[in-house]
mmCIF file of C-alpha atoms and ligand atoms in Angstrom:
data_model
loop_
_atom_site.group_PDB
_atom_site.id
_atom_site.type_symbol
_atom_site.label_atom_id
_atom_site.label_comp_id
_atom_site.label_asym_id
_atom_site.label_seq_id
_atom_site.Cartn_x
_atom_site.Cartn_y
_atom_site.Cartn_z
ATOM 1 C CA MET A 197 0.000 0.000 0.000
ATOM 2 C CA THR A 198 1.597 3.266 -1.113
ATOM 3 C CA THR A 199 1.082 6.291 1.083
ATOM 4 C CA LEU A 200 3.013 8.749 -1.039
ATOM 5 C CA GLU A 201 3.508 8.596 -4.770
ATOM 6 C CA ALA A 202 5.808 11.059 -6.520
ATOM 7 C CA ARG A 203 6.074 11.112 -10.300
ATOM 8 C CA GLY A 204 8.438 13.089 -12.476
ATOM 9 C CA LEU A 205 9.499 15.591 -9.814
ATOM 10 C CA VAL A 206 11.768 18.346 -11.073
ATOM 11 C CA ARG A 207 13.240 21.332 -9.242
ATOM 12 C CA ARG A 208 15.694 23.846 -10.646
ATOM 13 C CA PHE A 209 17.603 26.642 -8.953
ATOM 14 C CA GLY A 210 18.689 28.919 -11.769
ATOM 15 C CA GLU A 211 21.079 26.904 -13.947
ATOM 16 C CA VAL A 212 21.212 23.994 -11.476
ATOM 17 C CA THR A 213 18.727 21.142 -11.823
ATOM 18 C CA ALA A 214 18.728 19.842 -8.255
ATOM 19 C CA VAL A 215 16.065 17.173 -8.842
ATOM 20 C CA ASP A 216 15.649 15.851 -12.342
ATOM 21 C CA GLY A 217 12.564 13.711 -12.945
ATOM 22 C CA VAL A 218 12.305 11.574 -9.802
ATOM 23 C CA ASP A 219 9.681 8.863 -9.293
ATOM 24 C CA LEU A 220 9.428 7.597 -5.717
ATOM 25 C CA ASP A 221 6.908 5.589 -3.680
ATOM 26 C CA VAL A 222 6.870 5.599 0.094
ATOM 27 C CA ALA A 223 4.728 2.816 1.523
ATOM 28 C CA ALA A 224 2.746 2.854 4.746
ATOM 29 C CA GLY A 225 4.478 0.867 7.481
ATOM 30 C CA GLN A 226 7.893 1.093 5.794
ATOM 31 C CA VAL A 227 11.097 3.001 6.351
ATOM 32 C CA HIS A 228 12.423 4.212 3.008
ATOM 33 C CA ALA A 229 15.938 5.651 3.058
ATOM 34 C CA LEU A 230 17.280 8.141 0.550
ATOM 35 C CA VAL A 231 21.054 8.268 0.120
ATOM 36 C CA GLY A 232 23.482 10.045 -2.172
ATOM 37 C CA LEU A 233 26.707 11.990 -2.290
ATOM 38 C CA ASN A 234 26.851 15.651 -1.265
ATOM 39 C CA GLY A 235 24.769 17.826 -3.566
ATOM 40 C CA SER A 236 22.901 14.876 -5.124
ATOM 41 C CA GLY A 237 19.524 16.524 -4.441
ATOM 42 C CA LYS A 238 18.321 14.688 -1.319
ATOM 43 C CA THR A 239 17.285 17.712 0.725
ATOM 44 C CA THR A 240 15.588 19.370 -2.259
ATOM 45 C CA LEU A 241 13.633 16.178 -2.940
ATOM 46 C CA LEU A 242 12.677 15.771 0.729
ATOM 47 C CA ARG A 243 11.497 19.384 0.886
ATOM 48 C CA MET A 244 9.216 18.811 -2.100
ATOM 49 C CA LEU A 245 7.907 15.536 -0.663
ATOM 50 C CA ALA A 246 7.203 17.239 2.657
ATOM 51 C CA GLY A 247 5.241 19.930 0.853
ATOM 52 C CA VAL A 248 7.507 22.846 1.805
ATOM 53 C CA LEU A 249 9.003 23.432 -1.664
ATOM 54 C CA ARG A 250 7.005 23.612 -4.862
ATOM 55 C CA PRO A 251 8.225 21.374 -7.714
ATOM 56 C CA ASP A 252 8.765 22.930 -11.160
ATOM 57 C CA ALA A 253 7.191 19.804 -12.638
ATOM 58 C CA GLY A 254 5.738 16.485 -11.489
ATOM 59 C CA VAL A 255 2.963 15.325 -9.220
ATOM 60 C CA LEU A 256 2.625 14.231 -5.606
ATOM 61 C CA ARG A 257 -0.262 12.098 -4.429
ATOM 62 C CA LEU A 258 -1.200 10.768 -1.003
ATOM 63 C CA ARG A 259 -3.006 7.456 -0.688
ATOM 64 C CA SER A 260 -5.634 8.966 1.574
ATOM 65 C CA GLY A 261 -6.479 11.476 -1.128
ATOM 66 C CA ALA A 262 -5.579 14.233 1.362
ATOM 67 C CA GLU A 263 -3.668 17.258 0.112
ATOM 68 C CA PRO A 264 0.023 16.858 1.018
ATOM 69 C CA SER A 265 -0.075 19.322 3.938
ATOM 70 C CA GLY A 266 1.218 19.830 7.466
ATOM 71 C CA ALA A 267 -1.846 18.082 8.894
ATOM 72 C CA VAL A 268 -0.804 14.700 7.482
ATOM 73 C CA ILE A 269 2.960 15.144 7.033
ATOM 74 C CA GLY A 270 5.560 15.586 9.755
ATOM 75 C CA HIS A 271 9.025 16.715 8.788
ATOM 76 C CA LEU A 272 12.383 17.732 10.106
ATOM 77 C CA ILE A 273 14.550 19.148 7.331
ATOM 78 C CA ASP A 274 17.550 21.424 7.811
ATOM 79 C CA VAL A 275 17.767 23.188 11.165
ATOM 80 C CA PRO A 276 14.891 22.421 13.553
ATOM 81 C CA ALA A 277 12.552 25.431 13.617
ATOM 82 C CA ALA A 278 11.620 26.622 17.114
ATOM 83 C CA TYR A 279 10.569 29.909 18.660
ATOM 84 C CA ALA A 280 13.530 30.751 20.898
ATOM 85 C CA GLU A 281 11.466 32.808 23.369
ATOM 86 C CA LEU A 282 8.820 30.104 23.889
ATOM 87 C CA THR A 283 9.183 27.092 26.146
ATOM 88 C CA VAL A 284 9.482 23.575 24.803
ATOM 89 C CA GLU A 285 5.868 22.969 25.806
ATOM 90 C CA GLN A 286 4.647 26.140 24.064
ATOM 91 C CA ASN A 287 6.601 25.227 20.929
ATOM 92 C CA LEU A 288 5.116 21.743 20.819
ATOM 93 C CA SER A 289 1.601 23.050 21.524
ATOM 94 C CA SER A 290 1.806 25.558 18.685
ATOM 95 C CA ALA A 291 3.191 22.865 16.343
ATOM 96 C CA ALA A 292 0.253 20.612 17.281
ATOM 97 C CA LEU A 293 -2.313 23.382 16.725
ATOM 98 C CA LEU A 294 -0.722 24.364 13.401
ATOM 99 C CA ARG A 295 -1.007 20.727 12.328
ATOM 100 C CA ALA A 296 -4.710 20.575 13.143
ATOM 101 C CA VAL A 297 -4.637 18.623 16.424
ATOM 102 C CA PRO A 298 -7.939 19.444 18.187
ATOM 103 C CA ARG A 299 -7.253 21.886 21.066
ATOM 104 C CA ALA A 300 -8.564 19.490 23.730
ATOM 105 C CA LEU A 301 -6.091 16.801 22.624
ATOM 106 C CA VAL A 302 -3.030 19.065 22.456
ATOM 107 C CA PRO A 303 -1.726 18.547 26.041
ATOM 108 C CA ARG A 304 -1.763 14.766 25.624
ATOM 109 C CA ALA A 305 -0.129 14.963 22.181
ATOM 110 C CA VAL A 306 2.593 17.276 23.553
ATOM 111 C CA SER A 307 3.287 15.059 26.538
ATOM 112 C CA ARG A 308 3.449 11.933 24.355
ATOM 113 C CA ALA A 309 5.839 13.476 21.828
ATOM 114 C CA ALA A 310 8.087 14.983 24.533
ATOM 115 C CA THR A 311 8.248 11.645 26.362
ATOM 116 C CA ALA A 312 9.052 9.774 23.133
ATOM 117 C CA LEU A 313 12.022 12.091 22.517
ATOM 118 C CA GLY A 314 13.195 12.101 26.148
ATOM 119 C CA ILE A 315 12.586 15.820 26.706
ATOM 120 C CA ALA A 316 9.600 15.641 29.089
ATOM 121 C CA ASP A 317 11.763 17.130 31.866
ATOM 122 C CA LEU A 318 12.574 20.145 29.640
ATOM 123 C CA LEU A 319 8.974 21.212 28.907
ATOM 124 C CA THR A 320 9.277 24.448 30.907
ATOM 125 C CA ARG A 321 12.697 25.414 29.447
ATOM 126 C CA ARG A 322 12.972 28.148 26.799
ATOM 127 C CA ALA A 323 13.817 26.642 23.410
ATOM 128 C CA GLY A 324 16.529 29.275 22.861
ATOM 129 C CA GLY A 325 18.512 27.897 25.804
ATOM 130 C CA LEU A 326 18.527 24.281 24.681
ATOM 131 C CA SER A 327 21.669 22.429 23.658
ATOM 132 C CA LEU A 328 22.084 21.481 19.983
ATOM 133 C CA GLY A 329 21.041 17.871 20.605
ATOM 134 C CA ASN A 330 17.983 18.849 22.647
ATOM 135 C CA ARG A 331 16.931 21.334 19.927
ATOM 136 C CA GLN A 332 17.105 18.421 17.511
ATOM 137 C CA ARG A 333 14.977 16.321 19.883
ATOM 138 C CA LEU A 334 12.462 19.196 20.064
ATOM 139 C CA GLY A 335 12.370 19.377 16.243
ATOM 140 C CA LEU A 336 11.723 15.631 16.061
ATOM 141 C CA ALA A 337 8.985 15.852 18.710
ATOM 142 C CA ALA A 338 7.346 18.679 16.716
ATOM 143 C CA ALA A 339 7.477 16.531 13.573
ATOM 144 C CA LEU A 340 5.651 13.712 15.374
ATOM 145 C CA VAL A 341 3.254 15.592 17.612
ATOM 146 C CA HIS A 342 0.265 15.226 15.269
ATOM 147 C CA ASP A 343 0.804 11.521 14.550
ATOM 148 C CA PRO A 344 1.425 12.079 10.823
ATOM 149 C CA GLN A 345 0.728 9.584 8.003
ATOM 150 C CA LEU A 346 4.040 10.488 6.406
ATOM 151 C CA LEU A 347 7.233 11.375 8.253
ATOM 152 C CA VAL A 348 10.102 13.018 6.337
ATOM 153 C CA LEU A 349 13.431 13.283 8.163
ATOM 154 C CA ASP A 350 16.674 14.749 6.829
ATOM 155 C CA GLU A 351 19.715 13.713 8.875
ATOM 156 C CA PRO A 352 17.575 13.081 11.991
ATOM 157 C CA THR A 353 20.524 12.098 14.201
ATOM 158 C CA ASN A 354 22.385 15.381 13.640
ATOM 159 C CA GLY A 355 23.825 16.611 16.924
ATOM 160 C CA LEU A 356 22.475 13.677 18.930
ATOM 161 C CA ASP A 357 24.471 11.723 21.508
ATOM 162 C CA PRO A 358 24.469 7.890 21.350
ATOM 163 C CA ALA A 359 21.371 7.760 23.585
ATOM 164 C CA GLY A 360 19.602 10.129 21.181
ATOM 165 C CA VAL A 361 20.636 8.022 18.185
ATOM 166 C CA LEU A 362 19.047 4.993 19.868
ATOM 167 C CA VAL A 363 15.874 6.982 20.593
ATOM 168 C CA VAL A 364 15.566 8.010 16.937
ATOM 169 C CA ARG A 365 16.265 4.497 15.691
ATOM 170 C CA ARG A 366 13.587 3.012 17.968
ATOM 171 C CA LEU A 367 11.119 5.779 17.199
ATOM 172 C CA VAL A 368 11.439 5.574 13.409
ATOM 173 C CA VAL A 369 10.927 1.819 13.439
ATOM 174 C CA GLU A 370 8.018 2.057 15.924
ATOM 175 C CA ARG A 371 6.309 4.801 13.854
ATOM 176 C CA ALA A 372 6.465 2.645 10.737
ATOM 177 C CA ARG A 373 5.774 -0.814 12.137
ATOM 178 C CA THR A 374 3.294 -0.027 14.907
ATOM 179 C CA ALA A 375 1.650 3.229 13.843
ATOM 180 C CA GLY A 376 1.678 2.335 10.112
ATOM 181 C CA CYS A 377 3.370 5.614 9.209
ATOM 182 C CA ALA A 378 5.312 5.929 5.942
ATOM 183 C CA VAL A 379 8.806 7.121 6.849
ATOM 184 C CA LEU A 380 11.289 8.681 4.450
ATOM 185 C CA VAL A 381 14.699 9.336 5.925
ATOM 186 C CA SER A 382 17.968 10.625 4.543
ATOM 187 C CA SER A 383 21.375 10.319 6.145
ATOM 188 C CA HIS A 384 25.058 9.936 5.354
ATOM 189 C CA HIS A 385 25.322 7.342 8.163
ATOM 190 C CA LEU A 386 24.660 4.314 5.994
ATOM 191 C CA ASP A 387 25.338 1.799 8.772
ATOM 192 C CA GLU A 388 22.663 3.518 10.838
ATOM 193 C CA LEU A 389 20.222 3.539 7.923
ATOM 194 C CA ALA A 390 20.865 -0.136 7.243
ATOM 195 C CA ARG A 391 19.569 -0.975 10.727
ATOM 196 C CA ILE A 392 16.200 0.678 10.172
ATOM 197 C CA ALA A 393 15.508 0.847 6.423
ATOM 198 C CA ASP A 394 13.299 -1.508 4.440
ATOM 199 C CA ARG A 395 14.412 0.066 1.157
ATOM 200 C CA ILE A 396 17.301 2.304 0.165
ATOM 201 C CA THR A 397 17.085 4.508 -2.923
ATOM 202 C CA VAL A 398 20.214 6.119 -4.349
ATOM 203 C CA LEU A 399 20.048 9.609 -5.789
ATOM 204 C CA HIS A 400 22.829 11.020 -7.977
ATOM 205 C CA ARG A 401 22.851 14.349 -9.803
ATOM 206 C CA GLY A 402 19.143 14.705 -9.071
ATOM 207 C CA ARG A 403 18.161 11.304 -10.476
ATOM 208 C CA VAL A 404 17.381 7.899 -8.999
ATOM 209 C CA VAL A 405 20.292 5.706 -10.112
ATOM 210 C CA GLY A 406 19.546 2.518 -8.195
ATOM 211 C CA ARG A 407 18.653 0.783 -4.976
ATOM 212 C CA LEU A 408 20.761 -0.811 -2.244
ATOM 213 C CA ASP A 409 19.843 -3.816 -0.165
ATOM 214 C CA PRO A 410 20.083 -2.759 3.516
ATOM 215 C CA ARG A 411 21.139 -6.324 4.475
ATOM 216 C CA THR A 412 24.331 -6.259 2.394
ATOM 217 C CA PRO A 413 27.758 -5.132 3.689
ATOM 218 C CA ASP A 414 29.854 -2.173 2.508
ATOM 219 C CA LEU A 415 26.961 0.123 1.622
ATOM 220 C CA GLU A 416 29.318 3.127 1.326
ATOM 221 C CA VAL A 417 31.384 1.295 -1.291
ATOM 222 C CA GLN A 418 28.259 0.215 -3.176
ATOM 223 C CA LEU A 419 26.882 3.767 -3.111
ATOM 224 C CA PHE A 420 30.147 5.234 -4.369
ATOM 225 C CA ALA A 421 30.410 2.607 -7.136
ATOM 226 C CA MET A 422 26.792 3.230 -8.191
ATOM 227 C CA ALA A 423 27.349 6.984 -8.404
ATOM 228 C CA ALA A 424 30.583 6.474 -10.363
ATOM 229 C CA ARG A 425 28.862 4.089 -12.777
ATOM 230 C CA ALA A 426 26.110 6.646 -13.330
ATOM 231 C CA ASP A 427 28.898 9.044 -14.354
ATOM 232 C CA GLY A 428 30.294 6.411 -16.740
ATOM 233 C CA ILE A 429 33.309 5.609 -14.550
ATOM 234 C CA ASP A 430 34.135 1.976 -13.748
ATOM 235 C CA VAL A 431 35.686 1.795 -10.303
ATOM 236 C CA THR A 432 35.269 -1.962 -9.796
ATOM 237 C CA ALA A 433 38.995 -2.690 -10.104
ATOM 238 C CA GLU A 434 39.883 0.242 -7.860
ATOM 239 C CA LEU A 435 37.476 -0.861 -5.119
ATOM 240 C CA GLY A 436 38.603 -4.497 -5.309
ATOM 241 C CA ARG A 437 42.241 -3.553 -4.631
ATOM 242 C CA PRO A 438 43.396 -4.229 -1.056
ATOM 243 C CA ALA A 439 44.168 -1.187 1.101
ATOM 244 C CA PRO A 440 47.910 -0.349 1.133
ATOM 245 C CA ALA A 441 49.766 -1.869 4.078
ATOM 246 C CA ARG A 442 50.567 0.542 6.907
ATOM 247 C CA LYS A 443 54.177 1.670 7.080
ATOM 248 C CA PRO A 444 55.992 0.423 10.190
ATOM 249 C CA GLU A 445 56.252 3.078 12.945
ATOM 250 C CA ALA A 446 59.537 4.961 12.806
ATOM 251 C CA ARG A 447 61.649 4.259 15.906
ATOM 252 C CA SER A 448 62.933 7.223 17.822
HETATM 253 N N1 LIG B 678 18.143 27.283 -2.361
HETATM 254 C C1 LIG B 678 19.030 26.910 -3.289
HETATM 255 N N2 LIG B 678 19.533 27.807 -4.164
HETATM 256 C C2 LIG B 678 20.409 27.433 -5.118
HETATM 257 N N3 LIG B 678 20.866 26.183 -5.280
HETATM 258 C C3 LIG B 678 20.405 25.232 -4.432
HETATM 259 C C4 LIG B 678 19.471 25.558 -3.393
HETATM 260 N N4 LIG B 678 19.184 24.412 -2.723
HETATM 261 C C5 LIG B 678 19.925 23.435 -3.295
HETATM 262 N N5 LIG B 678 20.650 23.928 -4.325
HETATM 263 C C6 LIG B 678 21.563 23.169 -5.197
HETATM 264 O O1 LIG B 678 20.894 21.982 -5.594
HETATM 265 C C7 LIG B 678 21.795 20.868 -5.588
HETATM 266 C C8 LIG B 678 21.261 19.789 -4.665
HETATM 267 O O2 LIG B 678 21.358 20.277 -3.324
HETATM 268 P P1 LIG B 678 20.741 19.476 -2.086
HETATM 269 O O3 LIG B 678 20.956 20.306 -0.862
HETATM 270 O O4 LIG B 678 19.363 19.071 -2.400
HETATM 271 O O5 LIG B 678 21.673 18.174 -2.062
HETATM 272 P P2 LIG B 678 21.930 17.102 -0.882
HETATM 273 O O6 LIG B 678 21.991 15.784 -1.541
HETATM 274 O O7 LIG B 678 20.931 17.294 0.202
HETATM 275 O O8 LIG B 678 23.372 17.510 -0.396
HETATM 276 P P3 LIG B 678 24.131 17.236 1.025
HETATM 277 O O9 LIG B 678 24.311 15.756 1.145
HETATM 278 O O10 LIG B 678 25.418 17.948 0.833
HETATM 279 O O11 LIG B 678 23.277 17.821 2.115
HETATM 280 C C9 LIG B 678 23.145 21.430 -5.189
HETATM 281 O O12 LIG B 678 23.872 21.710 -6.367
HETATM 282 C C10 LIG B 678 22.814 22.701 -4.450
HETATM 283 O O13 LIG B 678 23.860 23.631 -4.540
#
């Protein structure tokens, strides 16, 4: 069952075609990972899929027939947005209201999201005074507060300590498997993605150039080889060569 269907998405910035005719399906109950080298178009694609950037061409459809909007999509892309002067609780409440959570249900939604991200003890703290990692946790809680059908996360573990990484890993999998959410996540930490992803799509120069199997080893090498092949470069021999032996330590 596909929750989100994107066909022929294109986005240009002046002379640069950041996304160049991408088709992508994100299924309910699945974690779909998007990977690619720097500048391959991941963030631009995620922003279009989250409904915060208008495509120059292509269509986006949601299974429910709902308009792709903040009420059904949760996202954390780029720097987490928070009002510095408001408390964590006020930030989460306004995120919930903006995303059409009925007023009477907001306190419960806020408490649930804050607990899930391990920031329930920070609810009365001003967002402006939070550490980098806790701002990221607040951004993730805001993305989840309305129990979205589709969750779009760009580098969700940015700034998080190992405990935070575990929280995100558990949360992403729980959202997909238990809540039936469709999750699209992008990261350069391929080993981390491999633990949670059902599918991995590779983007290169704005186009989908292949898929990786999350259960196979050496995903970085496979990604690099796939990107090189898309550029017409065969790096098979290069990648098969053993690493040069380390020089013996010089004695003093
Ligand atoms: N607002 C913008 N104005 C101009 N060019 C942009 C803008 N946003 C993205 N681009 C360009 O579009 C291309 C794709 O960028 P994008 O940020 O989507 O890639 P990415 O895969 O997310 O990269 P990274 O892994 O480095 O975060 C790049 O060439 C980038 O310079």
